[in-house]
Structures are given as structure tokens and as C-alpha cells.
mmCIF file of C-alpha atoms and ligand atoms in Angstrom:
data_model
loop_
_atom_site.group_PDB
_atom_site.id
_atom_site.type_symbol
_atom_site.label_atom_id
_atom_site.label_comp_id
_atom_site.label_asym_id
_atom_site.label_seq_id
_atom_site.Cartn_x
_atom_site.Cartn_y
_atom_site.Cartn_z
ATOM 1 C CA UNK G 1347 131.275 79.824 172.246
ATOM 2 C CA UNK G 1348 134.659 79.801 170.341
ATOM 3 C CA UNK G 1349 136.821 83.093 170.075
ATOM 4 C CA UNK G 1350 136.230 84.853 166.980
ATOM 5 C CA UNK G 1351 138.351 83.392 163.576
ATOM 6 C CA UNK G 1352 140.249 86.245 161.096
ATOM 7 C CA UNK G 1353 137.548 85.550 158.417
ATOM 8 C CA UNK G 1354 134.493 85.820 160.928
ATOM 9 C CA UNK G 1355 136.070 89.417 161.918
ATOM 10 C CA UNK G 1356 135.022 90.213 158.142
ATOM 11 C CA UNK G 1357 131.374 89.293 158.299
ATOM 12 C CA UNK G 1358 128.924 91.861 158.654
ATOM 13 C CA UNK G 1359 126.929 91.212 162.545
ATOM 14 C CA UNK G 1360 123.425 90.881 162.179
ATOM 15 C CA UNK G 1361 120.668 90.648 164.736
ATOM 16 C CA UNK G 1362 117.055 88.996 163.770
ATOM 17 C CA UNK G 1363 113.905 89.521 166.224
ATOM 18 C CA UNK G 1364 110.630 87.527 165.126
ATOM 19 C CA UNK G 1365 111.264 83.488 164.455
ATOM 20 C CA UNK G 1366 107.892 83.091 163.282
ATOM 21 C CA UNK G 1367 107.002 81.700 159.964
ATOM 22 C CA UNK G 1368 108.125 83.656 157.368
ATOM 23 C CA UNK G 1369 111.610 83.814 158.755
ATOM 24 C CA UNK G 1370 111.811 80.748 159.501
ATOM 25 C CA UNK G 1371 111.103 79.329 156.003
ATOM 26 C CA UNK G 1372 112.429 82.860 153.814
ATOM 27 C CA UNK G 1373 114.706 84.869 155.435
ATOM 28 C CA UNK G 1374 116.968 82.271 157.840
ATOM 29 C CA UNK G 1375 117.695 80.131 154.894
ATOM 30 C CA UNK G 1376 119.071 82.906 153.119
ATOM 31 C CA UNK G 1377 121.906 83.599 155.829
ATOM 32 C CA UNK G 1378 124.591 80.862 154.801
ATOM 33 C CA UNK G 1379 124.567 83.056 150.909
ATOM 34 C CA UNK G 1380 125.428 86.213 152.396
ATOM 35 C CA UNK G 1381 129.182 87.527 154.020
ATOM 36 C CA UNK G 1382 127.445 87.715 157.649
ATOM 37 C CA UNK G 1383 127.385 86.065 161.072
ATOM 38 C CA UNK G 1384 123.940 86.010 163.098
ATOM 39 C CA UNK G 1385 124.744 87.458 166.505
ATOM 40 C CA UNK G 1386 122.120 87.766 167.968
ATOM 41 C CA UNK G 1387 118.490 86.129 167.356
ATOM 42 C CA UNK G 1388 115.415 86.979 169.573
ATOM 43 C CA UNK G 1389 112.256 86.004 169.770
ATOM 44 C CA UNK G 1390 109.409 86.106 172.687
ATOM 45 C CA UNK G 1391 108.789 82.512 172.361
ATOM 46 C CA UNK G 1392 112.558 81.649 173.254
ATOM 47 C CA UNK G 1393 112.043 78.225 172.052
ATOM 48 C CA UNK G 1394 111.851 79.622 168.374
ATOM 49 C CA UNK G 1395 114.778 81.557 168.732
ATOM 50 C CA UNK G 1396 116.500 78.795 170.476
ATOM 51 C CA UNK G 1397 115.802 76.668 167.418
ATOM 52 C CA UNK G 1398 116.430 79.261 164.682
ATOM 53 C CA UNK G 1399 119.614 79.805 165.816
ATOM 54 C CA UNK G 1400 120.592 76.186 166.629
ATOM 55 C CA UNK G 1401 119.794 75.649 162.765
ATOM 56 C CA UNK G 1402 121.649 78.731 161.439
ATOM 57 C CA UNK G 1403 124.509 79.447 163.650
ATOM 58 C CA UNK G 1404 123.172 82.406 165.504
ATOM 59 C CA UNK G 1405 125.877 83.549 168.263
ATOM 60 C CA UNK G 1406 123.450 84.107 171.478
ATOM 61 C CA UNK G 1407 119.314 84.009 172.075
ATOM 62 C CA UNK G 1408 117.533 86.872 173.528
ATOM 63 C CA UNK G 1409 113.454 86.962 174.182
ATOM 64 C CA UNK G 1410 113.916 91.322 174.523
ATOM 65 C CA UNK G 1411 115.262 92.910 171.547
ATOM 66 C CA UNK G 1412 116.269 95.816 174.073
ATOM 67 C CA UNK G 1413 118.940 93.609 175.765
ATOM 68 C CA UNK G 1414 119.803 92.226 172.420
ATOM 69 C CA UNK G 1415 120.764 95.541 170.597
ATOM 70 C CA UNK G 1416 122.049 96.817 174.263
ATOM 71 C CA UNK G 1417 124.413 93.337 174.304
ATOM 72 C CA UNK G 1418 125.389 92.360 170.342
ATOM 73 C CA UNK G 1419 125.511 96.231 168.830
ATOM 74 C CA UNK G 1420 124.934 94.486 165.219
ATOM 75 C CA UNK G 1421 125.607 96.055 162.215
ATOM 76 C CA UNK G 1422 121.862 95.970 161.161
ATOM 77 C CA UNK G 1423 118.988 94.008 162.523
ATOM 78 C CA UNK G 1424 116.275 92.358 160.469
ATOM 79 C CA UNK G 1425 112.747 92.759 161.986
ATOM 80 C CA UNK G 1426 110.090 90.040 161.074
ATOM 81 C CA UNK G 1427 106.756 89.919 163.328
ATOM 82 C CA UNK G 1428 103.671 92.518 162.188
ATOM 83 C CA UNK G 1429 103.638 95.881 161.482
ATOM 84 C CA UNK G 1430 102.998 97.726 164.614
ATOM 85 C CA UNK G 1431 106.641 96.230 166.012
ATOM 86 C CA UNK G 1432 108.314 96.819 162.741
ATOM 87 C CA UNK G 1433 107.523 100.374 163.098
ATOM 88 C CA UNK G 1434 108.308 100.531 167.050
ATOM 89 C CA UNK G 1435 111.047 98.473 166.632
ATOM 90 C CA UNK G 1436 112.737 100.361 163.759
ATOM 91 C CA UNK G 1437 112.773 103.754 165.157
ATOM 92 C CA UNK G 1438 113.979 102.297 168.831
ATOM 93 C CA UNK G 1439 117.270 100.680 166.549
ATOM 94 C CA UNK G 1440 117.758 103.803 164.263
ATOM 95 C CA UNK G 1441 117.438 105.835 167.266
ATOM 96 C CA UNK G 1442 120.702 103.420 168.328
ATOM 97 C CA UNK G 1443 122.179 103.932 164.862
ATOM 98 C CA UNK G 1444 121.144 100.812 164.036
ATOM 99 C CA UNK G 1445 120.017 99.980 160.310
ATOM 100 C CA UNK G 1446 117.065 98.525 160.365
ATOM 101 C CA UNK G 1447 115.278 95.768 157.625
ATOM 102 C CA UNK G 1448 111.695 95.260 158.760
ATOM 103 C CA UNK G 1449 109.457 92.695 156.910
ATOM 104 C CA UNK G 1450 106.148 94.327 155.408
ATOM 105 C CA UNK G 1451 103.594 96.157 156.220
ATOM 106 C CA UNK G 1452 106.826 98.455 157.583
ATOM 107 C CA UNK G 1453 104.056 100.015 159.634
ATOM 108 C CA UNK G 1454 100.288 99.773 160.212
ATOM 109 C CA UNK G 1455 99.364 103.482 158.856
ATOM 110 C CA UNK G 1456 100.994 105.786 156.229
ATOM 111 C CA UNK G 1457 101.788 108.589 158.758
ATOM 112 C CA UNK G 1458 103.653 105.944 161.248
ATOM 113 C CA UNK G 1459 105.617 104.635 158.019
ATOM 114 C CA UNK G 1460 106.533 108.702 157.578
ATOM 115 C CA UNK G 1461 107.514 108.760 161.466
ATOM 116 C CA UNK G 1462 109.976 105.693 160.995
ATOM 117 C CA UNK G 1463 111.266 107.676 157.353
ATOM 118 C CA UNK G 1464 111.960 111.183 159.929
ATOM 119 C CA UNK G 1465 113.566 108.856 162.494
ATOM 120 C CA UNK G 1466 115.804 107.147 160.093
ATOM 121 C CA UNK G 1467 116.824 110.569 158.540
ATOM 122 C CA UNK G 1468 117.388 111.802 161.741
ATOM 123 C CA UNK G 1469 119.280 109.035 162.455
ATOM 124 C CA UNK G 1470 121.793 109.302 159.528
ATOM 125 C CA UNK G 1471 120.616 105.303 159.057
ATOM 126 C CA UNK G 1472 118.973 103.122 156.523
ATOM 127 C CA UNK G 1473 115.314 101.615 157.306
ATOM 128 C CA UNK G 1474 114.513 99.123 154.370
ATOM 129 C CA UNK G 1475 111.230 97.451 154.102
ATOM 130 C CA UNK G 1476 111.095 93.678 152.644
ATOM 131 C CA UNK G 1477 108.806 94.464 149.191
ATOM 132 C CA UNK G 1478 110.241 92.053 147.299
ATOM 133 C CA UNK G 1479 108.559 92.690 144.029
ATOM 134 C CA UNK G 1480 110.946 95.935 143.758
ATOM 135 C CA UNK G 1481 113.769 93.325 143.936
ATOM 136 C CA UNK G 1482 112.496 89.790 141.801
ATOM 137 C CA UNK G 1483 113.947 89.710 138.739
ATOM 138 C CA UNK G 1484 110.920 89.433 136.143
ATOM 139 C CA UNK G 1485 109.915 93.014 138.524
ATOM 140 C CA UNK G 1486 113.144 94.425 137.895
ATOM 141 C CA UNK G 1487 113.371 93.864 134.371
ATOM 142 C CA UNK G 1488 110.367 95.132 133.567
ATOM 143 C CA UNK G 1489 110.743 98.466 134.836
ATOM 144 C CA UNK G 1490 113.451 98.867 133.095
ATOM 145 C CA UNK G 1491 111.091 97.940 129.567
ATOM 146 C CA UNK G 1492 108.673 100.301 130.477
ATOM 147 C CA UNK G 1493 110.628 103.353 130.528
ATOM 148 C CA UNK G 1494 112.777 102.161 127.195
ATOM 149 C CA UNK G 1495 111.503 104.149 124.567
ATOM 150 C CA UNK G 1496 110.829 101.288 122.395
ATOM 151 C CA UNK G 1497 108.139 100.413 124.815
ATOM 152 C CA UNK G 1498 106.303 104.306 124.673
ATOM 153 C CA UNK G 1499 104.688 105.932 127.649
ATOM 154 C CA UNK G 1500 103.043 103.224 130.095
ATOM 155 C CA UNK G 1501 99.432 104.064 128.747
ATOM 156 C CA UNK G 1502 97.383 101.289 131.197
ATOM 157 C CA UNK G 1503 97.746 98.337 133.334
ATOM 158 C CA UNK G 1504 95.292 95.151 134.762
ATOM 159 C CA UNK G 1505 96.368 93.342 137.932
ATOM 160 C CA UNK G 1506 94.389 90.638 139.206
ATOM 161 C CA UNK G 1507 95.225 89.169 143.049
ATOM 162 C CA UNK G 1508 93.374 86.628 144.724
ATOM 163 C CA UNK G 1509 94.436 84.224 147.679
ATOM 164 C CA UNK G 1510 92.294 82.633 150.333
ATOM 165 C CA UNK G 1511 90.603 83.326 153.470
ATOM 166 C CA UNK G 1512 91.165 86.472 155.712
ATOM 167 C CA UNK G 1513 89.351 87.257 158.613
ATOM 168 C CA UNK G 1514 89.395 91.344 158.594
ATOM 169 C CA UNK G 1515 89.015 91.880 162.049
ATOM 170 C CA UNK G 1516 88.496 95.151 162.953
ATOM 171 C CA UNK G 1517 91.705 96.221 165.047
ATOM 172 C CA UNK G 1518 93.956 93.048 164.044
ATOM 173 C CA UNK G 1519 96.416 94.586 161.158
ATOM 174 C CA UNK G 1520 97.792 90.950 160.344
ATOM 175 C CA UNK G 1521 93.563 89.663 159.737
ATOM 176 C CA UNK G 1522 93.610 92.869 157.107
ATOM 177 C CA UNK G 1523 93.229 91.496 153.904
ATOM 178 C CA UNK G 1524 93.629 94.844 152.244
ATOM 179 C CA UNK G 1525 97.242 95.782 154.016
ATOM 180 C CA UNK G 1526 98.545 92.578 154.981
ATOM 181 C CA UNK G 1527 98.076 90.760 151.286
ATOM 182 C CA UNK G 1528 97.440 93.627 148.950
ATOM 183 C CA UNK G 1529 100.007 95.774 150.433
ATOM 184 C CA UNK G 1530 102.496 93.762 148.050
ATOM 185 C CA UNK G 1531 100.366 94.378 144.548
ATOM 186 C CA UNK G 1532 100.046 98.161 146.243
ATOM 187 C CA UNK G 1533 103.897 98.378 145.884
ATOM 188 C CA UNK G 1534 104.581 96.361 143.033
ATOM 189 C CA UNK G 1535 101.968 98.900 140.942
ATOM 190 C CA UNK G 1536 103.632 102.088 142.459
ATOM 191 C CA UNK G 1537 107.147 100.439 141.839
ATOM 192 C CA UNK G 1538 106.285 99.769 137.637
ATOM 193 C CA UNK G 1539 103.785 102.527 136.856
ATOM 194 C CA UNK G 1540 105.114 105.567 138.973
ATOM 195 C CA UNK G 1541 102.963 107.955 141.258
ATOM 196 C CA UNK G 1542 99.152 107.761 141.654
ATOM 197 C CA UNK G 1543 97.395 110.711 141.061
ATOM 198 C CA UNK G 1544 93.689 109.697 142.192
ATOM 199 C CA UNK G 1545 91.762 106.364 143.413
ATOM 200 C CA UNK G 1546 88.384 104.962 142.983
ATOM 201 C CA UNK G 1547 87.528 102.099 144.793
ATOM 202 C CA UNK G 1548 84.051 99.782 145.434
ATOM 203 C CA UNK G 1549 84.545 97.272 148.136
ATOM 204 C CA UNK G 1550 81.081 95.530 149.317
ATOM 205 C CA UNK G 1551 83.149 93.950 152.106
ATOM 206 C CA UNK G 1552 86.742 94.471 152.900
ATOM 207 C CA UNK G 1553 87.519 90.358 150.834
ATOM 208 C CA UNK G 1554 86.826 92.346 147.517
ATOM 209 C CA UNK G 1555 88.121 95.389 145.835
ATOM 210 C CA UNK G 1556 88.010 96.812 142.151
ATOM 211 C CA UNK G 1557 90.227 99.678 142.366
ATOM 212 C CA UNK G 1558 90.174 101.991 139.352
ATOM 213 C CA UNK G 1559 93.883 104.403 139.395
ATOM 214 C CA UNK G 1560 94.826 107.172 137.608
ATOM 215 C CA UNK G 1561 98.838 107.491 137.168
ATOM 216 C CA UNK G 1562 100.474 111.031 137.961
ATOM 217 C CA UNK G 1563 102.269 109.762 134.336
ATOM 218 C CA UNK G 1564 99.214 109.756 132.329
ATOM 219 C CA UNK G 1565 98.800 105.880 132.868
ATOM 220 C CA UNK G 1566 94.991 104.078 133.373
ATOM 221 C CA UNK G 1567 94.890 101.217 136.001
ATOM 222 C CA UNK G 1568 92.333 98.709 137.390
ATOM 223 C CA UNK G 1569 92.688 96.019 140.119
ATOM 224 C CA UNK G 1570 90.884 93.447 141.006
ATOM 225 C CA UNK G 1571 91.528 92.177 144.446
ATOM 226 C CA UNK G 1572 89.906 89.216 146.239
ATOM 227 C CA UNK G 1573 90.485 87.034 149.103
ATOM 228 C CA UNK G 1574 87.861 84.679 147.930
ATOM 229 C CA UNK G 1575 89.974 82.770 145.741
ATOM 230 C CA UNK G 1576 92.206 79.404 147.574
ATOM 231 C CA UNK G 1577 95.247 79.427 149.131
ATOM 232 C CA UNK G 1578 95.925 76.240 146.548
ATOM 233 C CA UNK G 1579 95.336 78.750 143.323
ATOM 234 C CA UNK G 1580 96.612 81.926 144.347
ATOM 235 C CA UNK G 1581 95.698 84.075 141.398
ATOM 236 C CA UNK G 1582 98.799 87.005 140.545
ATOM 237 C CA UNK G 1583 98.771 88.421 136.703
ATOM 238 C CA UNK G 1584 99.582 91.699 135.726
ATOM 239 C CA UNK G 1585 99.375 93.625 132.002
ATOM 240 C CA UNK G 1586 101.350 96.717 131.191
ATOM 241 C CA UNK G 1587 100.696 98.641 128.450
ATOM 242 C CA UNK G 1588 102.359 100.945 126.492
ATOM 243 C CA UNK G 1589 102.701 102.228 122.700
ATOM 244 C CA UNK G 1590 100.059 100.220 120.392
ATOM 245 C CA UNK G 1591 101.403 96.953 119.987
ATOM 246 C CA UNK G 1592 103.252 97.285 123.019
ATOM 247 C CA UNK G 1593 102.083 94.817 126.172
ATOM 248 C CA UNK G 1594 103.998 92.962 129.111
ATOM 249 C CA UNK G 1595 102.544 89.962 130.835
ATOM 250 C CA UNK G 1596 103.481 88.865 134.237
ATOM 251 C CA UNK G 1597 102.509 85.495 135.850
ATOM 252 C CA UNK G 1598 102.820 84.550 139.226
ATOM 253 C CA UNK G 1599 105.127 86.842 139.885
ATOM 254 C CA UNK G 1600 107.894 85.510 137.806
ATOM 255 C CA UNK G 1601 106.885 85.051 134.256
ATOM 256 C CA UNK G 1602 107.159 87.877 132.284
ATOM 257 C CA UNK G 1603 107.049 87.964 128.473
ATOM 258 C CA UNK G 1604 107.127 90.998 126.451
ATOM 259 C CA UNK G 1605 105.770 91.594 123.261
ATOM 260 C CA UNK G 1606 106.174 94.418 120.222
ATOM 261 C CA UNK G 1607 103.083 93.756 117.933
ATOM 262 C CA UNK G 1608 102.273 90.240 118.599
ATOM 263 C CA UNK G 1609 105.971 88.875 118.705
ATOM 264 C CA UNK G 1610 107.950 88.017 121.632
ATOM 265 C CA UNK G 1611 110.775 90.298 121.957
ATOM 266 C CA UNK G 1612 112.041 89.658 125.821
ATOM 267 C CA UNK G 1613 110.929 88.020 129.089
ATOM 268 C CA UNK G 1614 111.937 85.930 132.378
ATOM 269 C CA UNK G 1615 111.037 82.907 131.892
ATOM 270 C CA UNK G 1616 113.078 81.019 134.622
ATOM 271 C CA UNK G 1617 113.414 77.132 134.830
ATOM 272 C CA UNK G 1618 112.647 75.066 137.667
ATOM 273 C CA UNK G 1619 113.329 71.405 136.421
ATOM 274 C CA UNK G 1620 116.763 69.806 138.083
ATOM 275 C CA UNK G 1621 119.976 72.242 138.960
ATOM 276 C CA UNK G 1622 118.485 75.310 137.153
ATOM 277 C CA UNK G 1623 116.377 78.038 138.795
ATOM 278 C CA UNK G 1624 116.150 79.269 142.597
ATOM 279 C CA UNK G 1625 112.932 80.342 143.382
ATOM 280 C CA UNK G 1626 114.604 82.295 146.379
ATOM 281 C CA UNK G 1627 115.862 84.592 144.314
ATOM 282 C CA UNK G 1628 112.948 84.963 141.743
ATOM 283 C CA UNK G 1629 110.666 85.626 144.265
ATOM 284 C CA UNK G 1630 112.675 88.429 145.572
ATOM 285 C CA UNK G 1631 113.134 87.076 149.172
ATOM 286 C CA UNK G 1632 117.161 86.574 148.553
ATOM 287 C CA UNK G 1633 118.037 90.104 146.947
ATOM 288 C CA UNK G 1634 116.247 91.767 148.983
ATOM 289 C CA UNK G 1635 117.995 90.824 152.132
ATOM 290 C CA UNK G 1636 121.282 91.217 149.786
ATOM 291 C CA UNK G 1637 120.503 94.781 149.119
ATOM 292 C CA UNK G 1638 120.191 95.399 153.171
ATOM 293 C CA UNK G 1639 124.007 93.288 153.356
ATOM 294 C CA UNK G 1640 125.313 95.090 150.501
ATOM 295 C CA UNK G 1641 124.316 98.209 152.152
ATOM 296 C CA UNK G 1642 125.793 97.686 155.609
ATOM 297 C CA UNK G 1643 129.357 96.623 154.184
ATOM 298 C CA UNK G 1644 129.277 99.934 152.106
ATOM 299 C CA UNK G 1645 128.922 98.686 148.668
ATOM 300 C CA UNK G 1646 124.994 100.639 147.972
ATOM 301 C CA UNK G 1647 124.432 103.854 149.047
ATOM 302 C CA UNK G 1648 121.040 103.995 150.586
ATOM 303 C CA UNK G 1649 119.401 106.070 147.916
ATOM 304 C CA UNK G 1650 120.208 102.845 145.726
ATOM 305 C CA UNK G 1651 117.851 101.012 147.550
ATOM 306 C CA UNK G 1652 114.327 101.007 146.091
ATOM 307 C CA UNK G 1653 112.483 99.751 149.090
ATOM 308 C CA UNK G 1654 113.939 102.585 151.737
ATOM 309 C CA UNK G 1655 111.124 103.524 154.228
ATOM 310 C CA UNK G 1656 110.557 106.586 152.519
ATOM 311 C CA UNK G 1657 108.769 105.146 149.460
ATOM 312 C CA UNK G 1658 107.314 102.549 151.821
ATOM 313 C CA UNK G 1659 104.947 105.202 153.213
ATOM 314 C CA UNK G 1660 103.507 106.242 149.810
ATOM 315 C CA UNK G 1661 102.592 102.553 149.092
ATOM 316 C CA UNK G 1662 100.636 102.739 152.744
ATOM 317 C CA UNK G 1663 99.173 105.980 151.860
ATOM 318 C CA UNK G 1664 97.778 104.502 148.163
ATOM 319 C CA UNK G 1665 96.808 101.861 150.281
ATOM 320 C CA UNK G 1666 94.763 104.331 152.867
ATOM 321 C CA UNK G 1667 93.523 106.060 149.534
ATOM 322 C CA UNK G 1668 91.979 102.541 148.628
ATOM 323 C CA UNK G 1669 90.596 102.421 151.796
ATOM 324 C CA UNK G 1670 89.153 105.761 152.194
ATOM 325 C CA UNK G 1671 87.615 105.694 148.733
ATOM 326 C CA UNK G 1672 85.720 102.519 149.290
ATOM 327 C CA UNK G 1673 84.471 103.844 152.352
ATOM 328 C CA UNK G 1674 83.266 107.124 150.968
ATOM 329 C CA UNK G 1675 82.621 105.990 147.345
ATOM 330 C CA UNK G 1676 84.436 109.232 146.298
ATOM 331 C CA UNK G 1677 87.455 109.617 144.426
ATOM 332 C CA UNK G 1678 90.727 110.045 146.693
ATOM 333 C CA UNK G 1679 94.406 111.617 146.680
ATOM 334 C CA UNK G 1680 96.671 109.566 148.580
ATOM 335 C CA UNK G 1681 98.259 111.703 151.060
ATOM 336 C CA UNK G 1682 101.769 113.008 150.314
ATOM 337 C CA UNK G 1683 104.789 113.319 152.749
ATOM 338 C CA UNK G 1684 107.421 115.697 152.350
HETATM 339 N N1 LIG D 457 107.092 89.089 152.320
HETATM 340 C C1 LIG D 457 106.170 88.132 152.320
HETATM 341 O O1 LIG D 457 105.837 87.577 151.285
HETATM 342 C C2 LIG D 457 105.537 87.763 153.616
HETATM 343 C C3 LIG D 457 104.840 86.543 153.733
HETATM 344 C C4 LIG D 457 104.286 86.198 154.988
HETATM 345 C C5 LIG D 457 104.400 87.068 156.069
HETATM 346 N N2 LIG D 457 105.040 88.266 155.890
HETATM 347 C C6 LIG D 457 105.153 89.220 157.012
HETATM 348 O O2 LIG D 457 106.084 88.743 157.954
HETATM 349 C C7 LIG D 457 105.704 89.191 159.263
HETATM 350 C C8 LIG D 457 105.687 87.974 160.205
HETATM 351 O O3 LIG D 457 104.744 87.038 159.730
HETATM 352 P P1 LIG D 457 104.730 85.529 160.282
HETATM 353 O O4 LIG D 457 103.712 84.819 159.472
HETATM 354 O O5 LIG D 457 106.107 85.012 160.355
HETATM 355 O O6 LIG D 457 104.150 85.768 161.755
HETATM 356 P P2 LIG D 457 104.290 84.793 163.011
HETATM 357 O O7 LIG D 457 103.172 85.171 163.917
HETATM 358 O O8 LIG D 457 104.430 83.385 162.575
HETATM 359 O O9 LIG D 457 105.685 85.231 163.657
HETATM 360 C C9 LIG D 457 105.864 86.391 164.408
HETATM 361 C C10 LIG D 457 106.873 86.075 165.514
HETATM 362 O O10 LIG D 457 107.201 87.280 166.195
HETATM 363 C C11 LIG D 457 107.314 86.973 167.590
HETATM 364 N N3 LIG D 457 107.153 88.229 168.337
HETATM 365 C C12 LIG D 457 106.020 88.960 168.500
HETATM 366 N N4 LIG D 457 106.296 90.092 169.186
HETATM 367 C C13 LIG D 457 107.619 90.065 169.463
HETATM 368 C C14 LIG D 457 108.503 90.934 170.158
HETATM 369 N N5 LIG D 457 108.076 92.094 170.669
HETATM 370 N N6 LIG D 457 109.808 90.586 170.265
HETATM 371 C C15 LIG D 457 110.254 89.427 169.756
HETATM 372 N N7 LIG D 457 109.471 88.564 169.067
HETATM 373 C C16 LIG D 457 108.175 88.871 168.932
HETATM 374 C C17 LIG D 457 106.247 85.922 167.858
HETATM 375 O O11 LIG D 457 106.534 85.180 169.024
HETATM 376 C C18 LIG D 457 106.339 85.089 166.574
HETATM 377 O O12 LIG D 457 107.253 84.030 166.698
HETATM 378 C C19 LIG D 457 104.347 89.877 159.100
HETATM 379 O O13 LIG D 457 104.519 91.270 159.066
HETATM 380 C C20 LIG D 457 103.843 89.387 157.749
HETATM 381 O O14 LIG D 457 102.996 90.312 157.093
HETATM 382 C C21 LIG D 457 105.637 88.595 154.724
#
């Protein structure tokens, strides 16, 4: 490997464990848009790591994130492989002073989440989880609508999410329907509509939920969640409410229109056709991993991050609410951490 150029010295060092799927196709590609050099890239199967970093320029190849930390002392790492590691992994790097990004679920339970949260305050380091509806645009924008006071107090909302098959094995977090698809509608709803106050959910089998939520803001919610739609027609729609005549519409994630009594007043309506659009960042996938870059060469402050591990664990605990709810067919607080 070649010495180290002037203008390499000003890259931020990042280290990436898991080459699996997801960061192979989302997170690598986003590398070569950001000021930083990969040195270090690990995987257990070292022929994935070999590859990853043959593709993106990553400095060395490890198959233990232990001797990879111990070796490159990056700037930050980026975790991407289920949510037991992210949660083991994170506290052993912020325990290094490490900043950590971990994929989602950041952890398999709410109270493990709130153990990573302790560790990076203890720590003096940022923990970031990858929920990147708190970062696509059409997300971003319409928070911002629902607290103008044009819009009035969010009153109700309707999310519908369906993909294909999971297995729900008992034991196997990544088989979960419930935490390892819904955890991003879980966020997404806690990220536009605030605090939940109490849940209410029937689930026959753990493929189908209808959720019922009431808002610590006053707001109504219902979702309808089902894994026995097709991974060809994934189904995502959300409907915010707020004053009469007051109602946002998002589609797949990305189109959002909103309208004051019938007429269109704003929206994100990107285009795909030739040079415009970038799905990357629409989706989320880019800014988010921006956000963790912009925070390790000092230009956010960590409270400026809306995905920080701390609100991570009260999506996981609405989540366990869900959960406990359907399995009781009472009415359920989500737990709160202090
Ligand atoms: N944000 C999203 O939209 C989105 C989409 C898909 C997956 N995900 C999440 O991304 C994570 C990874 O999913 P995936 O589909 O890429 O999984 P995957 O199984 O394809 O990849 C996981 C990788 O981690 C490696 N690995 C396992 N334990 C390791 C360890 N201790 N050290 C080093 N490497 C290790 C495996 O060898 C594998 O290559 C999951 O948490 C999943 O929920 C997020």
C-alpha cells in the first residue's frame, strides 16, 4: 500500500464490519460521495470483505473486528450484520471511544438499545442507528409541515406496510417480521407524530398486525401491517392529519403531497427519468451515513442527529408495546428510559 497523500491526511478513517447485502448494495456505494477513506473493512466471510474493499478502496481486510479497531483506530466504524452484533459491537467500540453507526434493529430488545444509549454516554461518543426515514427527504419535510401552524395539531394518521414472506422463527431476530421490517414504520410514526402514549394491538399470527395508537400529543393512529403482501408490490402509504382540510399523503416512501382543503399546496415529488433524481438519497440511505461523516469531522453536534441511540430505544420499546399488547390483548405503555 502507498504512503499516505496530503489530501488523504484530510479524510475522515472509517472502519465497516458486515459485507453482507445491504452494505454491499446501500452503504459501500455511498463511500466515493463522502470526504473519507475506508481503512479498515471486516467481515467473517473474508472473501466478502476481500471483495468489498477491492471495489471501494478499503485500506486492509480483517475477519475480527477486535483486531480491526485494535490495528486501524478509525474515526467511526459503521456496523451492518443483525441486531444482536450491532448492539455488542457498539458498546465494545464506544467503550474504545469509537463512534459507532450500526444498521437497524440497533439492538434486539428495548432495554439492550438503553444499555448501548448508557455506554455511549458514558463514553462521551455518538452511537447512530441507520433509520433512514428520519433522514429521506419527503420524511424530513413533512415533519417540518406538521408542526407549521398552518397545518394545526396532528389530529390522526393511517399507515399501511406490507412486503412478502417472513418466517418468524421463534429465537431468530432477522426471521421477525414485526422488528426486522416494521421496526422502520415503528420509527418513521414516532419520528412524524411524536410520543406514544398507549397501544392496542390484534395479531392472529405474528405476519399480521392492526395496531391502534394513541399519541402523547393528542393524535389517533392505526396501522396495518402485513407480511402477506409480495416482495414485487411492497405496499408503504401513510396519511397525516391535521386541522380540517388539512391531510399529507406519502407514497412509497418518497411521494409526499400536501394539501389545505382539497388543493395542493407542497410536496416531494422527485423525478426519476434521465439525469434527475437519486434514489440514494430519497430513500434516506445517503444522508444518513452523511449525518454520521458530518458528525465525526465536527460539523453536527450529536444532539443534531435524529437517529442517536437514545431515541432508537423508544422505537424498540413501541415496538415491545406492539408486541406485548397482541399477546395480552390489553392496552400497553411502552416502557420509558430515563
Ligand atoms: N435499512 C434498511 O432498509 C435495511 C435493509 C435490509 C437489511 N437491513 C439490515 O442490515 C443488517 C444486515 O442485513 P443483510 O441483509 O446485509 O445481512 P447479511 O446476512 O447479508 O449480511 C451480514 C454479514 O455480516 C457478517 N457477519 C456476521 N457476524 C459477523 C461478525 N461477528 N463479524 C464480522 N462479520 C460478521 C456475515 O458474514 C454477513 O456477510 C440487518 O440488521 C438488517 O436488518 C437494513
Amino acid at each position: 500500500m502507498s504512503a499516505v497523500t496530503p489530501e488523504e491526511e484530510k479524510l475522515t478513517r472509517l472502519a465497516v464490519v458486515g459485507c453482507g447485502r445491504l452494505a454491499t448494495a446501500r452503504i459501500f456505494p455511498c463511500f466515493p460521495r463522502m470526504p473519507v477513506r475506508l481503512v479498515g473493512v471486516c467481515d467473517l466471510d473474508g472473501a466478502k470483505a476481500r471483495q468489498n474493499a477491492r471495489r471501494h478502496g478499503g485500506e486492509k481486510v480483517y475477519t475480527a473486528v477486535s483486531k480491526m479497531l485494535d490495528e486501524t483506530k478509525p474515526d467511526g466504524l459503521v456496523v451492518c450484520i443483525g441486531p444482536e452484533q450491532h448492539a455488542a459491537i457498539a458498546k465494545q467500540a464506544l467503550s474504545l471511544g469509537i463512534p459507532v453507526y450500526t444498521e437497524k434493529p440497533p439492538a434486539p430488545t428495548a432495554a439492550e438499545a438503553w444499555a448501548v444509549a448508557l455506554a455511549s454516554r458514558k463514553a462521551g461518543k455518538l452511537c447512530m442507528s441507520a433509520f433512514k426515514y428520519r433522514y429521506a427527504p419527503a420524511q424530513v419535510k413533512t415533519r417540518a409541515l406538521v408542526r407549521a401552524p398552518e397545518f394545526g395539531k396532528l389530529t390522526a394518521l393511517n399507515l399501511v406496510r406490507a412486503c412478502g414472506p417472513y418466517k418468524n422463527t421463534p429465537g431468530d431476530a432477522r426471521s421477525e417480521f414485526l422488528l426486522d421490517f416494521c421496526i422502520h414504520p415503528i420509527d418513521q410514526v414516532l419520528f412524524l407524530a411524536g410520543e406514544v402514549d398507549e397501544v392496542f394491538a390484534a395479531a392472529p399470527t405474528p405476519a399480521n398486525y392492526a395496531i391502534s395508537v394513541r399519541f402523547a400529543g393528542g393524535a389517533v393512529g392505526s396501522l396495518s401491517l402485513s407480511c402477506h403482501g409480495s416482495w414485487k408490490q411492497p405496499l408503504d402509504r401513510l396519511e397525516l392529519f391535521g386541522a380540517p382540510g388539512r391531510q399529507i399523503t406519502i407514497e412509497d416512501q418518497i411521494f409526499m403531497r400536501y394539501h389545505a382543503d382539497g388543493i395542493q399546496k407542497d410536496g416531494n415529488e422527485p423525478r426519476f427519468c434521465t439525469a434527475g433524481g437519486d434514489s440514494l438519497a430519497e430513500t434516506g440511505f445517503l444522508p444518513e451515513l452523511e449525518a454520521f461523516v458530518g458528525h465525526l469531522r465536527g460539523e453536527r453536534n450529536a444532539d443534531e442527529i435524529p437517529s442517536r441511540i437514545e431515541e432508537s430505544a423508544k422505537s424498540l420499546a413501541f415496538y415491545e408495546a406492539i408486541k406485548k399488547s397482541a399477546a395480552s390483548g390489553k392496552p400497553v405503555k411502552p416502557e420509558r428510559f430515563e
